[in-house]
């Protein structure tokens, strides 16, 4: 169980209306480990997606927000609602996200916290959560943007300053890229770039400062988790930046120097080539690039270790361990590794694990867990298997 110096924020109630396969669902959740079973395609992943949406302000897998509205409701111009009640040391908290399809031309998104209107970004950090999903193997084999997204979601749950700086940085980046294209086409003057350089350096340095600050701890937690899961292999994680990390931690100076060095290339290509939006996480497996040499099994363990490392870092930085969501994390693992993952899950005040095969769960955990079964968009509470 989590150390006593941490405090727990628990998800106590979840309500879904027209969210993917759930027409209407009201669910009460308790502390500790909850196992959600059911055949593939019944809605287990949708359930965790809804919970994670409340933690990060948007769906982690939808291409557009309309995708999470059940097709019947979307076709009729209806709406979807995801709502939750939280309980923590500072009292109760109610989160609600509504998605209204309206006339079909777009989605109107409404966010409320304790009934008061908020921006979607305001949700981030209110309920710390970490989600492992099958797609996470792309953090090893996929392009850098997936690893950057992993870092951004992690750090957004740690720091409101990071959320605000990331939003401003993305706006500045768009304006600067537009100007670089105009320069390439001789429709702008060189001196116009100075303002956007300053803005990019200011916001980018704030992002880099938080990323550099967190990397040592993240790398250590991820490596430890991987070592527990794979005693014969070693995972190392490092930040691969387009601006060099200086010994004095002055990210502004380092980023500005990188911008100056890349100026000719940026004008020629019409885009910003250095900065946090181009950086990456370097994953090494036994001191070689994991993306080139890892087997599928090793990559899955590495992705799971990154998520477990993320969860430990969130607990460390926030003071409240996050809600741990493990979607089909136990498949493809042998019995010993399943036990290790569940032991880790039980460290958290609240964890939800989905599985299509309850017979693979180690006996030691069968009577410690709350059990639920998903069938055709309905969640049924069960006794222990």
Tab-separated table of C-alpha atoms in Angstrom:
chain	number	residue	atom	x	y	z
A	1	UNK	CA	0.000	0.000	0.000
A	2	UNK	CA	1.094	3.602	-0.511
A	3	UNK	CA	3.211	5.244	2.225
A	4	UNK	CA	1.316	7.086	4.976
A	5	UNK	CA	2.847	10.465	4.087
A	6	UNK	CA	0.791	10.436	0.884
A	7	UNK	CA	-2.903	11.267	0.827
A	8	UNK	CA	-5.466	9.565	-1.369
A	9	UNK	CA	-7.952	11.063	-3.825
A	10	UNK	CA	-10.471	8.362	-4.716
A	11	UNK	CA	-12.905	8.050	-7.597
A	12	UNK	CA	-16.146	7.029	-5.876
A	13	UNK	CA	-18.826	7.355	-8.567
A	14	UNK	CA	-18.795	7.366	-12.369
A	15	UNK	CA	-21.696	8.195	-14.683
A	16	UNK	CA	-21.634	7.716	-18.459
A	17	UNK	CA	-24.345	8.797	-20.872
A	18	UNK	CA	-24.049	7.968	-24.582
A	19	UNK	CA	-20.305	7.473	-24.231
A	20	UNK	CA	-19.173	5.007	-26.899
A	21	UNK	CA	-20.847	1.656	-26.051
A	22	UNK	CA	-22.468	2.953	-22.845
A	23	UNK	CA	-25.965	4.328	-23.263
A	24	UNK	CA	-26.433	4.915	-19.542
A	25	UNK	CA	-24.197	3.646	-16.780
A	26	UNK	CA	-23.890	4.539	-13.094
A	27	UNK	CA	-21.019	2.907	-11.270
A	28	UNK	CA	-19.791	3.006	-7.678
A	29	UNK	CA	-16.102	2.306	-7.138
A	30	UNK	CA	-14.228	1.461	-3.970
A	31	UNK	CA	-10.620	1.815	-2.885
A	32	UNK	CA	-8.004	-0.811	-3.635
A	33	UNK	CA	-7.850	-3.102	-6.655
A	34	UNK	CA	-10.818	-3.481	-9.000
A	35	UNK	CA	-10.786	-6.112	-11.749
A	36	UNK	CA	-13.059	-5.478	-14.733
A	37	UNK	CA	-13.566	-8.602	-16.844
A	38	UNK	CA	-15.418	-9.258	-20.059
A	39	UNK	CA	-14.984	-10.541	-23.568
A	40	UNK	CA	-13.225	-8.368	-26.120
A	41	UNK	CA	-15.415	-5.685	-27.647
A	42	UNK	CA	-17.781	-5.371	-24.681
A	43	UNK	CA	-16.588	-1.969	-23.440
A	44	UNK	CA	-13.761	-2.515	-20.944
A	45	UNK	CA	-11.402	-0.111	-22.727
A	46	UNK	CA	-14.208	2.431	-23.162
A	47	UNK	CA	-14.705	2.489	-19.402
A	48	UNK	CA	-11.048	3.331	-18.729
A	49	UNK	CA	-11.020	5.846	-21.584
A	50	UNK	CA	-13.890	7.725	-19.932
A	51	UNK	CA	-12.106	7.869	-16.586
A	52	UNK	CA	-8.864	9.025	-18.187
A	53	UNK	CA	-10.746	11.696	-20.139
A	54	UNK	CA	-11.670	13.321	-16.830
A	55	UNK	CA	-8.008	13.275	-15.782
A	56	UNK	CA	-6.456	14.844	-18.895
A	57	UNK	CA	-9.389	16.785	-20.345
A	58	UNK	CA	-9.727	14.822	-23.588
A	59	UNK	CA	-9.846	11.312	-24.999
A	60	UNK	CA	-6.461	9.645	-25.389
A	61	UNK	CA	-7.515	7.656	-28.466
A	62	UNK	CA	-10.295	9.523	-30.300
A	63	UNK	CA	-9.358	11.250	-33.560
A	64	UNK	CA	-12.165	13.767	-32.992
A	65	UNK	CA	-14.284	14.354	-29.907
A	66	UNK	CA	-17.350	13.287	-31.856
A	67	UNK	CA	-15.863	9.770	-31.917
A	68	UNK	CA	-16.637	9.194	-28.227
A	69	UNK	CA	-20.331	9.982	-28.613
A	70	UNK	CA	-22.324	6.800	-29.229
A	71	UNK	CA	-23.242	6.616	-32.901
A	72	UNK	CA	-26.981	6.593	-32.147
A	73	UNK	CA	-26.698	9.837	-30.159
A	74	UNK	CA	-24.326	11.419	-32.682
A	75	UNK	CA	-26.625	10.669	-35.617
A	76	UNK	CA	-29.553	12.209	-33.730
A	77	UNK	CA	-27.573	15.332	-32.822
A	78	UNK	CA	-27.480	14.256	-29.185
A	79	UNK	CA	-24.832	14.406	-26.528
A	80	UNK	CA	-22.478	12.405	-24.337
A	81	UNK	CA	-21.700	13.001	-20.677
A	82	UNK	CA	-18.862	11.735	-18.508
A	83	UNK	CA	-19.204	12.656	-14.839
A	84	UNK	CA	-17.454	11.568	-11.670
A	85	UNK	CA	-17.429	12.187	-7.939
A	86	UNK	CA	-14.087	12.264	-6.139
A	87	UNK	CA	-13.367	12.086	-2.449
A	88	UNK	CA	-10.138	13.353	-0.915
A	89	UNK	CA	-8.668	15.028	2.125
A	90	UNK	CA	-10.001	18.409	0.996
A	91	UNK	CA	-13.553	17.160	0.530
A	92	UNK	CA	-15.729	16.057	-2.356
A	93	UNK	CA	-15.192	17.101	-5.957
A	94	UNK	CA	-17.515	16.670	-8.928
A	95	UNK	CA	-16.163	16.629	-12.488
A	96	UNK	CA	-18.331	16.688	-15.602
A	97	UNK	CA	-17.601	16.785	-19.324
A	98	UNK	CA	-20.461	17.171	-21.806
A	99	UNK	CA	-20.127	16.799	-25.585
A	100	UNK	CA	-23.077	18.102	-27.586
A	101	UNK	CA	-23.286	17.182	-31.283
A	102	UNK	CA	-25.916	19.858	-31.914
A	103	UNK	CA	-26.622	20.359	-35.618
A	104	UNK	CA	-23.888	17.939	-36.650
A	105	UNK	CA	-21.421	20.591	-37.844
A	106	UNK	CA	-19.242	20.380	-34.750
A	107	UNK	CA	-18.998	19.486	-31.079
A	108	UNK	CA	-19.773	21.841	-28.223
A	109	UNK	CA	-17.725	20.828	-25.202
A	110	UNK	CA	-18.794	21.865	-21.728
A	111	UNK	CA	-16.667	21.249	-18.643
A	112	UNK	CA	-17.871	21.780	-15.092
A	113	UNK	CA	-16.146	21.390	-11.741
A	114	UNK	CA	-18.521	21.371	-8.781
A	115	UNK	CA	-21.105	22.831	-11.149
A	116	UNK	CA	-18.999	25.797	-12.231
A	117	UNK	CA	-18.007	26.186	-15.912
A	118	UNK	CA	-14.322	25.547	-16.592
A	119	UNK	CA	-11.933	25.066	-19.509
A	120	UNK	CA	-10.932	21.528	-20.436
A	121	UNK	CA	-7.349	22.319	-19.431
A	122	UNK	CA	-8.576	23.114	-15.911
A	123	UNK	CA	-9.388	19.429	-15.417
A	124	UNK	CA	-5.769	18.398	-15.803
A	125	UNK	CA	-4.284	17.531	-12.447
A	126	UNK	CA	-7.518	17.473	-10.457
A	127	UNK	CA	-7.596	13.686	-10.561
A	128	UNK	CA	-4.169	12.205	-11.147
A	129	UNK	CA	-4.345	9.140	-13.381
A	130	UNK	CA	-2.058	6.901	-15.410
A	131	UNK	CA	-3.346	4.651	-18.172
A	132	UNK	CA	-1.565	1.735	-19.810
A	133	UNK	CA	-3.165	0.651	-23.086
A	134	UNK	CA	-2.207	-1.777	-25.829
A	135	UNK	CA	-1.276	1.156	-28.077
A	136	UNK	CA	1.528	2.075	-25.684
A	137	UNK	CA	3.864	-0.268	-27.502
A	138	UNK	CA	4.102	2.611	-29.998
A	139	UNK	CA	6.072	4.524	-27.372
A	140	UNK	CA	8.901	2.144	-28.234
A	141	UNK	CA	8.394	1.556	-31.952
A	142	UNK	CA	6.471	4.687	-32.914
A	143	UNK	CA	7.542	8.224	-33.874
A	144	UNK	CA	8.752	10.818	-31.326
A	145	UNK	CA	5.381	12.608	-31.070
A	146	UNK	CA	3.974	9.725	-29.014
A	147	UNK	CA	6.802	9.972	-26.501
A	148	UNK	CA	6.458	13.768	-26.359
A	149	UNK	CA	2.751	13.352	-25.670
A	150	UNK	CA	3.586	10.918	-22.881
A	151	UNK	CA	5.872	13.525	-21.288
A	152	UNK	CA	3.401	16.380	-21.762
A	153	UNK	CA	0.506	14.501	-20.126
A	154	UNK	CA	2.708	13.403	-17.243
A	155	UNK	CA	4.081	16.874	-16.527
A	156	UNK	CA	0.740	18.601	-17.068
A	157	UNK	CA	-0.592	16.585	-14.133
A	158	UNK	CA	2.327	17.782	-12.016
A	159	UNK	CA	2.427	21.487	-12.860
A	160	UNK	CA	-0.229	24.026	-13.836
A	161	UNK	CA	2.633	26.212	-15.041
A	162	UNK	CA	3.553	23.489	-17.523
A	163	UNK	CA	-0.011	23.325	-18.888
A	164	UNK	CA	-0.103	27.087	-19.402
A	165	UNK	CA	3.377	27.258	-20.934
A	166	UNK	CA	2.574	24.371	-23.304
A	167	UNK	CA	-0.573	26.111	-24.544
A	168	UNK	CA	1.280	29.374	-25.119
A	169	UNK	CA	4.218	27.582	-26.745
A	170	UNK	CA	1.951	25.873	-29.274
A	171	UNK	CA	0.368	29.200	-30.221
A	172	UNK	CA	3.748	30.889	-30.587
A	173	UNK	CA	5.048	27.969	-32.637
A	174	UNK	CA	2.160	28.297	-35.078
A	175	UNK	CA	2.781	32.018	-35.574
A	176	UNK	CA	6.533	31.531	-35.955
A	177	UNK	CA	6.093	28.777	-38.545
A	178	UNK	CA	3.721	30.993	-40.528
A	179	UNK	CA	6.326	33.744	-40.523
A	180	UNK	CA	9.116	31.360	-41.547
A	181	UNK	CA	7.063	30.261	-44.544
A	182	UNK	CA	6.504	33.906	-45.450
A	183	UNK	CA	10.249	34.547	-45.192
A	184	UNK	CA	10.953	31.606	-47.465
A	185	UNK	CA	8.558	33.087	-50.012
A	186	UNK	CA	10.015	36.612	-49.521
A	187	UNK	CA	6.721	37.964	-48.144
A	188	UNK	CA	8.165	39.082	-44.775
A	189	UNK	CA	11.213	40.799	-43.312
A	190	UNK	CA	13.907	39.070	-41.279
A	191	UNK	CA	13.541	41.487	-38.349
A	192	UNK	CA	9.937	40.377	-37.825
A	193	UNK	CA	11.276	37.095	-36.455
A	194	UNK	CA	12.801	38.627	-33.312
A	195	UNK	CA	9.494	38.952	-31.451
A	196	UNK	CA	8.532	35.308	-32.052
A	197	UNK	CA	12.053	34.139	-31.233
A	198	UNK	CA	11.769	35.796	-27.833
A	199	UNK	CA	8.334	34.324	-27.204
A	200	UNK	CA	9.408	30.831	-28.282
A	201	UNK	CA	12.489	30.969	-26.070
A	202	UNK	CA	10.489	32.172	-23.064
A	203	UNK	CA	7.768	29.495	-23.251
A	204	UNK	CA	10.084	26.764	-24.504
A	205	UNK	CA	12.509	27.328	-21.637
A	206	UNK	CA	9.662	26.835	-19.137
A	207	UNK	CA	8.839	23.473	-20.736
A	208	UNK	CA	12.467	22.387	-20.898
A	209	UNK	CA	13.054	23.317	-17.276
A	210	UNK	CA	10.255	21.009	-16.105
A	211	UNK	CA	11.289	18.202	-18.456
A	212	UNK	CA	14.934	18.314	-17.379
A	213	UNK	CA	13.916	18.516	-13.718
A	214	UNK	CA	11.811	15.364	-13.988
A	215	UNK	CA	13.986	13.183	-16.191
A	216	UNK	CA	16.345	11.733	-13.589
A	217	UNK	CA	13.496	10.596	-11.363
A	218	UNK	CA	11.430	9.288	-14.278
A	219	UNK	CA	14.381	7.359	-15.684
A	220	UNK	CA	15.103	5.805	-12.309
A	221	UNK	CA	11.488	4.760	-11.669
A	222	UNK	CA	11.050	3.342	-15.187
A	223	UNK	CA	14.348	1.442	-15.005
A	224	UNK	CA	13.418	-0.010	-11.603
A	225	UNK	CA	9.995	-1.091	-12.846
A	226	UNK	CA	11.536	-2.720	-15.905
A	227	UNK	CA	14.133	-4.517	-13.799
A	228	UNK	CA	11.369	-5.972	-11.631
A	229	UNK	CA	9.503	-7.177	-14.712
A	230	UNK	CA	12.533	-8.369	-16.686
A	231	UNK	CA	15.414	-9.400	-14.473
A	232	UNK	CA	17.662	-10.234	-17.436
A	233	UNK	CA	17.363	-6.957	-19.380
A	234	UNK	CA	18.086	-3.318	-18.593
A	235	UNK	CA	16.094	-0.257	-19.701
A	236	UNK	CA	17.497	3.259	-19.682
A	237	UNK	CA	15.602	6.440	-20.527
A	238	UNK	CA	17.210	9.746	-21.491
A	239	UNK	CA	15.996	13.095	-22.801
A	240	UNK	CA	17.110	13.734	-26.373
A	241	UNK	CA	16.799	17.477	-26.897
A	242	UNK	CA	17.401	19.738	-29.876
A	243	UNK	CA	18.802	22.256	-27.392
A	244	UNK	CA	21.628	21.101	-25.153
A	245	UNK	CA	20.916	20.896	-21.429
A	246	UNK	CA	23.373	23.352	-19.836
A	247	UNK	CA	25.039	22.733	-16.504
A	248	UNK	CA	23.553	25.952	-15.093
A	249	UNK	CA	20.035	24.928	-16.180
A	250	UNK	CA	19.547	28.086	-18.298
A	251	UNK	CA	17.115	26.701	-20.844
A	252	UNK	CA	16.469	30.123	-22.398
A	253	UNK	CA	20.104	30.642	-23.337
A	254	UNK	CA	20.480	27.087	-24.618
A	255	UNK	CA	17.314	27.270	-26.734
A	256	UNK	CA	18.262	30.641	-28.193
A	257	UNK	CA	21.675	29.335	-29.207
A	258	UNK	CA	20.020	26.373	-30.917
A	259	UNK	CA	17.644	28.699	-32.784
A	260	UNK	CA	20.514	30.842	-34.022
A	261	UNK	CA	22.441	27.770	-35.182
A	262	UNK	CA	19.455	26.461	-37.160
A	263	UNK	CA	18.320	29.795	-38.658
A	264	UNK	CA	19.389	29.097	-42.251
A	265	UNK	CA	17.786	25.653	-42.279
A	266	UNK	CA	14.572	27.020	-40.772
A	267	UNK	CA	14.261	29.711	-43.433
A	268	UNK	CA	14.885	27.150	-46.169
A	269	UNK	CA	12.293	24.688	-44.831
A	270	UNK	CA	9.760	27.191	-43.508
A	271	UNK	CA	9.411	25.609	-40.062
A	272	UNK	CA	10.860	25.692	-36.553
A	273	UNK	CA	13.407	22.897	-36.271
A	274	UNK	CA	14.490	23.149	-32.631
A	275	UNK	CA	12.569	23.292	-29.374
A	276	UNK	CA	10.461	21.055	-27.129
A	277	UNK	CA	8.138	20.168	-30.036
A	278	UNK	CA	11.073	18.406	-31.771
A	279	UNK	CA	12.584	16.668	-28.750
A	280	UNK	CA	12.355	12.984	-27.897
A	281	UNK	CA	12.866	10.350	-25.232
A	282	UNK	CA	15.677	7.942	-26.021
A	283	UNK	CA	14.932	4.387	-24.911
A	284	UNK	CA	17.848	1.986	-24.660
A	285	UNK	CA	17.483	-1.723	-24.041
A	286	UNK	CA	20.740	-3.265	-22.880
A	287	UNK	CA	22.491	-0.123	-24.192
A	288	UNK	CA	21.103	-0.365	-27.739
A	289	UNK	CA	18.182	1.483	-29.332
A	290	UNK	CA	14.991	-0.241	-28.210
A	291	UNK	CA	13.088	0.781	-31.344
A	292	UNK	CA	15.515	-1.197	-33.524
A	293	UNK	CA	16.365	-4.185	-31.396
A	294	UNK	CA	13.542	-4.886	-28.916
A	295	UNK	CA	11.236	-7.833	-29.438
A	296	UNK	CA	7.508	-7.226	-29.128
A	297	UNK	CA	7.555	-8.743	-25.650
A	298	UNK	CA	10.439	-6.539	-24.527
A	299	UNK	CA	8.769	-3.450	-26.014
A	300	UNK	CA	5.519	-4.212	-24.190
A	301	UNK	CA	7.408	-4.526	-20.896
A	302	UNK	CA	9.277	-1.282	-21.617
A	303	UNK	CA	6.013	0.563	-22.303
A	304	UNK	CA	4.488	-0.834	-19.124
A	305	UNK	CA	7.604	0.191	-17.179
A	306	UNK	CA	7.284	3.748	-18.539
A	307	UNK	CA	3.703	3.900	-17.279
A	308	UNK	CA	4.622	2.494	-13.872
A	309	UNK	CA	7.501	4.962	-13.710
A	310	UNK	CA	5.085	7.754	-14.619
A	311	UNK	CA	2.768	6.689	-11.802
A	312	UNK	CA	5.593	6.662	-9.252
A	313	UNK	CA	6.766	10.098	-10.379
A	314	UNK	CA	3.243	11.515	-10.098
A	315	UNK	CA	2.927	10.135	-6.569
A	316	UNK	CA	6.297	11.625	-5.708
A	317	UNK	CA	5.652	15.077	-7.153
A	318	UNK	CA	1.955	15.472	-6.315
A	319	UNK	CA	1.838	13.825	-2.902
A	320	UNK	CA	-1.235	11.816	-3.911
A	321	UNK	CA	-0.725	8.552	-5.812
A	322	UNK	CA	-2.634	8.559	-9.112
A	323	UNK	CA	-5.481	6.292	-10.075
A	324	UNK	CA	-3.758	3.452	-11.933
A	325	UNK	CA	-5.622	2.175	-15.009
A	326	UNK	CA	-4.232	-0.976	-16.624
A	327	UNK	CA	-6.075	-1.972	-19.785
A	328	UNK	CA	-5.284	-5.577	-20.699
A	329	UNK	CA	-1.815	-5.172	-19.208
A	330	UNK	CA	-1.653	-8.807	-18.054
A	331	UNK	CA	-2.052	-10.484	-21.421
A	332	UNK	CA	1.152	-11.818	-22.994
A	333	UNK	CA	2.751	-11.970	-19.521
A	334	UNK	CA	3.727	-15.135	-17.697
A	335	UNK	CA	2.397	-15.903	-14.228
A	336	UNK	CA	5.296	-14.368	-12.334
A	337	UNK	CA	5.129	-11.098	-14.255
A	338	UNK	CA	1.356	-10.917	-13.774
A	339	UNK	CA	1.953	-11.213	-10.032
A	340	UNK	CA	4.543	-8.431	-10.136
A	341	UNK	CA	2.217	-6.087	-12.041
A	342	UNK	CA	-0.642	-6.731	-9.624
A	343	UNK	CA	1.651	-6.248	-6.647
A	344	UNK	CA	2.543	-2.845	-8.098
A	345	UNK	CA	-1.138	-2.041	-8.672
A	346	UNK	CA	-1.907	-2.852	-5.045
A	347	UNK	CA	0.601	-0.198	-3.946
A	348	UNK	CA	-1.873	2.450	-5.103
A	349	UNK	CA	-4.950	3.505	-3.121
A	350	UNK	CA	-7.058	2.768	-6.198
A	351	UNK	CA	-6.320	0.739	-9.339
A	352	UNK	CA	-8.508	-0.690	-12.090
A	353	UNK	CA	-7.299	-3.624	-14.172
A	354	UNK	CA	-9.173	-5.033	-17.163
A	355	UNK	CA	-8.872	-8.587	-18.437
A	356	UNK	CA	-10.609	-10.864	-20.911
A	357	UNK	CA	-9.527	-13.970	-18.993
A	358	UNK	CA	-9.922	-14.008	-15.211
A	359	UNK	CA	-8.312	-17.450	-15.030
A	360	UNK	CA	-4.929	-15.849	-15.685
A	361	UNK	CA	-5.071	-13.843	-12.450
A	362	UNK	CA	-2.865	-15.228	-9.665
A	363	UNK	CA	-4.789	-16.800	-6.791
A	364	UNK	CA	-3.167	-14.442	-4.286
A	365	UNK	CA	-5.145	-11.513	-5.722
A	366	UNK	CA	-8.516	-13.161	-6.347
A	367	UNK	CA	-9.989	-12.381	-2.944
A	368	UNK	CA	-8.335	-8.979	-2.523
A	369	UNK	CA	-10.055	-7.376	-5.486
A	370	UNK	CA	-13.451	-5.922	-6.241
A	371	UNK	CA	-14.880	-7.645	-9.293
A	372	UNK	CA	-16.958	-6.255	-12.144
A	373	UNK	CA	-18.015	-7.703	-15.465
A	374	UNK	CA	-18.766	-5.757	-18.635
A	375	UNK	CA	-21.300	-7.149	-21.085
A	376	UNK	CA	-22.851	-5.223	-23.975
A	377	UNK	CA	-22.335	-1.819	-22.419
A	378	UNK	CA	-23.474	-2.835	-18.941
A	379	UNK	CA	-21.237	-3.148	-15.880
A	380	UNK	CA	-22.264	-5.813	-13.381
A	381	UNK	CA	-20.761	-6.205	-9.924
A	382	UNK	CA	-19.611	-9.722	-9.136
A	383	UNK	CA	-18.312	-11.671	-6.181
A	384	UNK	CA	-14.668	-12.693	-6.247
A	385	UNK	CA	-13.888	-15.408	-8.754
